[in-house]
mmCIF file of C-alpha atoms in Angstrom:
data_model
loop_
_atom_site.group_PDB
_atom_site.id
_atom_site.type_symbol
_atom_site.label_atom_id
_atom_site.label_comp_id
_atom_site.label_asym_id
_atom_site.label_seq_id
_atom_site.Cartn_x
_atom_site.Cartn_y
_atom_site.Cartn_z
ATOM 1 C CA MET A 1 139.308 50.748 30.684
ATOM 2 C CA THR A 2 139.628 47.949 33.166
ATOM 3 C CA LYS A 3 136.961 47.342 35.752
ATOM 4 C CA HIS A 4 139.304 48.180 38.650
ATOM 5 C CA TYR A 5 140.335 51.426 37.008
ATOM 6 C CA ARG A 6 136.695 52.436 36.555
ATOM 7 C CA ILE A 7 135.909 51.639 40.180
ATOM 8 C CA ALA A 8 138.880 53.646 41.423
ATOM 9 C CA LEU A 9 137.941 56.544 39.152
ATOM 10 C CA MET A 10 134.340 56.542 40.351
ATOM 11 C CA ALA A 11 135.421 56.346 43.990
ATOM 12 C CA GLY A 12 137.689 59.347 43.481
ATOM 13 C CA LEU A 13 134.959 61.291 41.730
ATOM 14 C CA LEU A 14 132.480 60.391 44.439
ATOM 15 C CA GLY A 15 134.870 61.599 47.113
ATOM 16 C CA ALA A 16 135.464 64.880 45.308
ATOM 17 C CA ALA A 17 131.794 65.331 44.519
ATOM 18 C CA ALA A 18 130.794 64.563 48.099
ATOM 19 C CA GLN A 19 132.897 67.456 49.258
ATOM 20 C CA ALA A 20 131.676 69.805 46.543
ATOM 21 C CA HIS A 21 127.939 69.024 46.712
ATOM 22 C CA ALA A 22 125.609 68.235 49.530
ATOM 23 C CA GLN A 23 123.883 65.133 48.068
ATOM 24 C CA LEU A 24 124.777 62.466 45.520
ATOM 25 C CA TYR A 25 122.411 60.138 43.717
ATOM 26 C CA VAL A 26 123.089 56.936 41.817
ATOM 27 C CA CYS A 27 120.628 56.410 38.967
ATOM 28 C CA ALA A 28 120.180 53.223 36.935
ATOM 29 C CA ASP A 29 118.653 53.130 33.468
ATOM 30 C CA ALA A 30 116.729 50.235 31.846
ATOM 31 C CA GLN A 31 119.965 48.498 30.737
ATOM 32 C CA GLY A 32 121.383 48.676 34.270
ATOM 33 C CA HIS A 33 123.972 51.381 33.535
ATOM 34 C CA LYS A 34 124.620 53.508 36.587
ATOM 35 C CA THR A 35 125.186 57.232 36.537
ATOM 36 C CA TYR A 36 126.139 59.435 39.449
ATOM 37 C CA THR A 37 124.685 62.902 39.780
ATOM 38 C CA ASP A 38 123.853 65.593 42.296
ATOM 39 C CA LYS A 39 120.264 65.893 41.001
ATOM 40 C CA ARG A 40 117.548 63.314 41.382
ATOM 41 C CA ALA A 41 116.650 62.437 37.774
ATOM 42 C CA GLY A 42 113.796 59.952 38.245
ATOM 43 C CA ALA A 43 112.281 57.117 40.239
ATOM 44 C CA HIS A 44 115.306 54.873 39.699
ATOM 45 C CA CYS A 45 117.656 57.195 41.607
ATOM 46 C CA GLN A 46 118.794 56.473 45.128
ATOM 47 C CA LEU A 47 120.486 58.834 47.533
ATOM 48 C CA LEU A 48 124.028 57.671 48.353
ATOM 49 C CA ASP A 49 124.988 57.459 51.993
ATOM 50 C CA LEU A 50 128.634 58.503 52.133
ATOM 51 C CA PRO A 51 130.185 58.234 55.596
ATOM 52 C CA GLY A 52 131.866 61.440 56.668
ATOM 53 C CA ALA A 53 130.181 63.554 53.991
ATOM 54 C CA MET A 54 128.360 66.640 55.205
ATOM 55 C CA THR A 55 124.859 66.798 53.745
ATOM 56 C CA GLU A 56 124.265 70.324 55.023
ATOM 57 C CA PRO A 57 126.418 72.985 56.638
ATOM 58 C CA PRO A 58 126.470 73.059 60.432
ATOM 59 C CA ARG A 59 123.885 75.352 61.917
ATOM 60 C CA LYS A 60 124.863 78.413 63.869
ATOM 61 C CA THR A 61 122.824 78.508 67.024
ATOM 62 C CA ALA A 62 122.552 81.171 69.658
ATOM 63 C CA PRO A 63 123.194 80.167 73.262
ATOM 64 C CA LEU A 64 120.088 78.964 75.061
ATOM 65 C CA ALA A 65 118.464 81.398 77.442
ATOM 66 C CA GLY A 66 119.366 80.667 81.051
ATOM 67 C CA VAL A 67 122.273 78.367 80.111
ATOM 68 C CA PRO A 68 125.708 79.829 80.859
ATOM 69 C CA ALA A 69 128.005 79.944 77.858
ATOM 70 C CA ARG A 70 131.233 77.972 77.906
ATOM 71 C CA PRO A 71 134.426 80.009 78.528
ATOM 72 C CA ALA A 72 135.695 79.399 74.977
ATOM 73 C CA MET A 73 132.389 80.582 73.600
ATOM 74 C CA GLN A 74 132.435 83.696 75.771
ATOM 75 C CA ALA A 75 135.931 84.596 74.605
ATOM 76 C CA ALA A 76 134.904 84.263 70.978
ATOM 77 C CA THR A 77 131.729 86.300 71.308
ATOM 78 C CA ALA A 78 132.610 89.074 73.735
ATOM 79 C CA ALA A 79 135.527 91.409 73.165
ATOM 80 C CA PRO A 80 137.464 92.020 76.385
ATOM 81 C CA ALA A 81 137.463 95.507 77.802
ATOM 82 C CA ALA A 82 140.654 97.506 77.407
ATOM 83 C CA GLY A 83 141.468 97.420 81.134
ATOM 84 C CA ALA A 84 140.435 93.773 81.619
ATOM 85 C CA PHE A 85 143.885 92.299 80.889
ATOM 86 C CA PRO A 86 145.898 91.166 83.892
ATOM 87 C CA LYS A 87 148.649 93.555 84.944
ATOM 88 C CA VAL A 88 152.078 92.481 86.141
ATOM 89 C CA ASP A 89 153.955 94.777 88.442
ATOM 90 C CA GLY A 90 157.476 95.942 87.600
ATOM 91 C CA ALA A 91 159.275 93.670 90.088
ATOM 92 C CA GLU A 92 157.501 90.565 88.777
ATOM 93 C CA GLN A 93 158.282 91.510 85.169
ATOM 94 C CA ARG A 94 161.970 92.091 86.009
ATOM 95 C CA ALA A 95 162.105 88.659 87.664
ATOM 96 C CA ARG A 96 160.534 87.081 84.572
ATOM 97 C CA ASP A 97 162.986 88.915 82.304
ATOM 98 C CA LEU A 98 165.928 87.733 84.427
ATOM 99 C CA ASP A 99 164.675 84.144 84.269
ATOM 100 C CA ARG A 100 164.254 84.436 80.509
ATOM 101 C CA ARG A 101 167.728 85.930 80.125
ATOM 102 C CA GLN A 102 169.248 83.089 82.195
ATOM 103 C CA ILE A 103 167.471 80.428 80.129
ATOM 104 C CA LEU A 104 168.575 82.035 76.862
ATOM 105 C CA GLN A 105 172.165 82.387 78.091
ATOM 106 C CA ASP A 106 172.197 78.686 79.062
ATOM 107 C CA GLU A 107 170.934 77.793 75.600
ATOM 108 C CA LEU A 108 173.551 80.088 74.040
ATOM 109 C CA ARG A 109 176.361 78.396 75.982
ATOM 110 C CA SER A 110 175.050 74.994 74.929
ATOM 111 C CA GLU A 111 174.883 76.010 71.259
ATOM 112 C CA GLU A 112 178.378 77.535 71.372
ATOM 113 C CA GLN A 113 179.775 74.297 72.832
ATOM 114 C CA LYS A 114 177.964 72.334 70.139
ATOM 115 C CA LEU A 115 179.419 74.646 67.476
ATOM 116 C CA ALA A 116 182.951 74.180 68.846
ATOM 117 C CA ALA A 117 182.532 70.390 68.780
ATOM 118 C CA GLN A 118 181.216 70.498 65.209
ATOM 119 C CA ARG A 119 184.125 72.658 64.053
ATOM 120 C CA LEU A 120 186.567 70.279 65.724
ATOM 121 C CA GLU A 121 184.919 67.341 63.939
ATOM 122 C CA LEU A 122 185.137 69.179 60.634
ATOM 123 C CA ASN A 123 188.872 69.688 61.303
ATOM 124 C CA ALA A 124 189.478 73.015 59.553
ATOM 125 C CA GLY A 125 187.278 72.236 56.567
ATOM 126 C CA GLN A 126 188.512 68.709 55.902
ATOM 127 C CA ALA A 127 187.102 66.002 58.135
ATOM 128 C CA GLU A 128 189.124 62.820 58.337
ATOM 129 C CA ARG A 129 187.900 59.965 56.204
ATOM 130 C CA GLN A 130 186.435 57.090 58.134
ATOM 131 C CA GLY A 131 187.047 53.434 57.390
ATOM 132 C CA ASN A 132 183.569 52.896 55.974
ATOM 133 C CA GLU A 133 184.060 55.773 53.499
ATOM 134 C CA ARG A 134 186.064 54.029 50.820
ATOM 135 C CA ASN A 135 183.689 55.568 48.338
ATOM 136 C CA TYR A 136 184.637 59.253 47.991
ATOM 137 C CA ALA A 137 180.990 60.227 47.456
ATOM 138 C CA LYS A 138 180.130 58.987 50.956
ATOM 139 C CA TYR A 139 182.904 61.134 52.371
ATOM 140 C CA GLN A 140 181.674 64.173 50.407
ATOM 141 C CA GLU A 141 178.120 63.558 51.647
ATOM 142 C CA ARG A 142 179.253 63.411 55.284
ATOM 143 C CA LEU A 143 181.390 66.535 54.790
ATOM 144 C CA ALA A 144 178.409 68.440 53.339
ATOM 145 C CA GLN A 145 176.255 67.309 56.270
ATOM 146 C CA LEU A 146 178.873 68.549 58.742
ATOM 147 C CA LYS A 147 179.001 71.939 57.018
ATOM 148 C CA ASP A 148 175.195 72.181 57.030
ATOM 149 C CA ASN A 149 175.109 71.374 60.743
ATOM 150 C CA ILE A 150 177.699 74.060 61.466
ATOM 151 C CA GLY A 151 175.720 76.635 59.466
ATOM 152 C CA ARG A 152 172.505 75.770 61.293
ATOM 153 C CA THR A 153 174.208 75.969 64.690
ATOM 154 C CA GLN A 154 175.748 79.362 63.777
ATOM 155 C CA GLN A 155 172.271 80.631 62.892
ATOM 156 C CA ASN A 156 170.979 79.380 66.262
ATOM 157 C CA VAL A 157 173.788 81.203 68.075
ATOM 158 C CA GLU A 158 173.047 84.437 66.202
ATOM 159 C CA ALA A 159 169.318 84.147 66.892
ATOM 160 C CA LEU A 160 169.929 83.567 70.600
ATOM 161 C CA LYS A 161 172.228 86.599 70.765
ATOM 162 C CA ARG A 162 169.541 88.744 69.081
ATOM 163 C CA GLU A 163 166.924 87.456 71.499
ATOM 164 C CA ILE A 164 169.115 88.232 74.507
ATOM 165 C CA ALA A 165 169.731 91.728 73.151
ATOM 166 C CA ASN A 166 165.957 92.312 72.893
ATOM 167 C CA ILE A 167 165.379 91.636 76.599
ATOM 168 C CA ARG A 168 164.876 94.851 78.548
#
């Protein structure tokens, strides 16, 4: 093995071992050979300091007495009461539904126009060859891309129609 290969291998093993174990030691014997282990095997072992490696799991601490908990912490620790969720009256919800319907219908119109333009470009299944498409494979690739775009746009149109139908 080359020296660079060994170094790369050891670095990879150290990275993997640092994630799997809390501490790594490098130990040298009398001939100067180094071994890497997760157990201290003698006086000639030194603890490796690996940046970014966690030496112990983070501690779970309770909130300090008298210190208000942060909102995110409160939400995670206390379950909201059943009636604590904000209520929206019927008129407000109808207005929101109408706004949502209008936005979806605008998107639907946009997608339908896009679909019509794509179908026109495809020209009934056979797009016209362009001057830079002397190679037939380039033409076939562009034709396949046009068909994929049309299929994706058709799926968008269908999804928008389903979404509009689901609005109350």
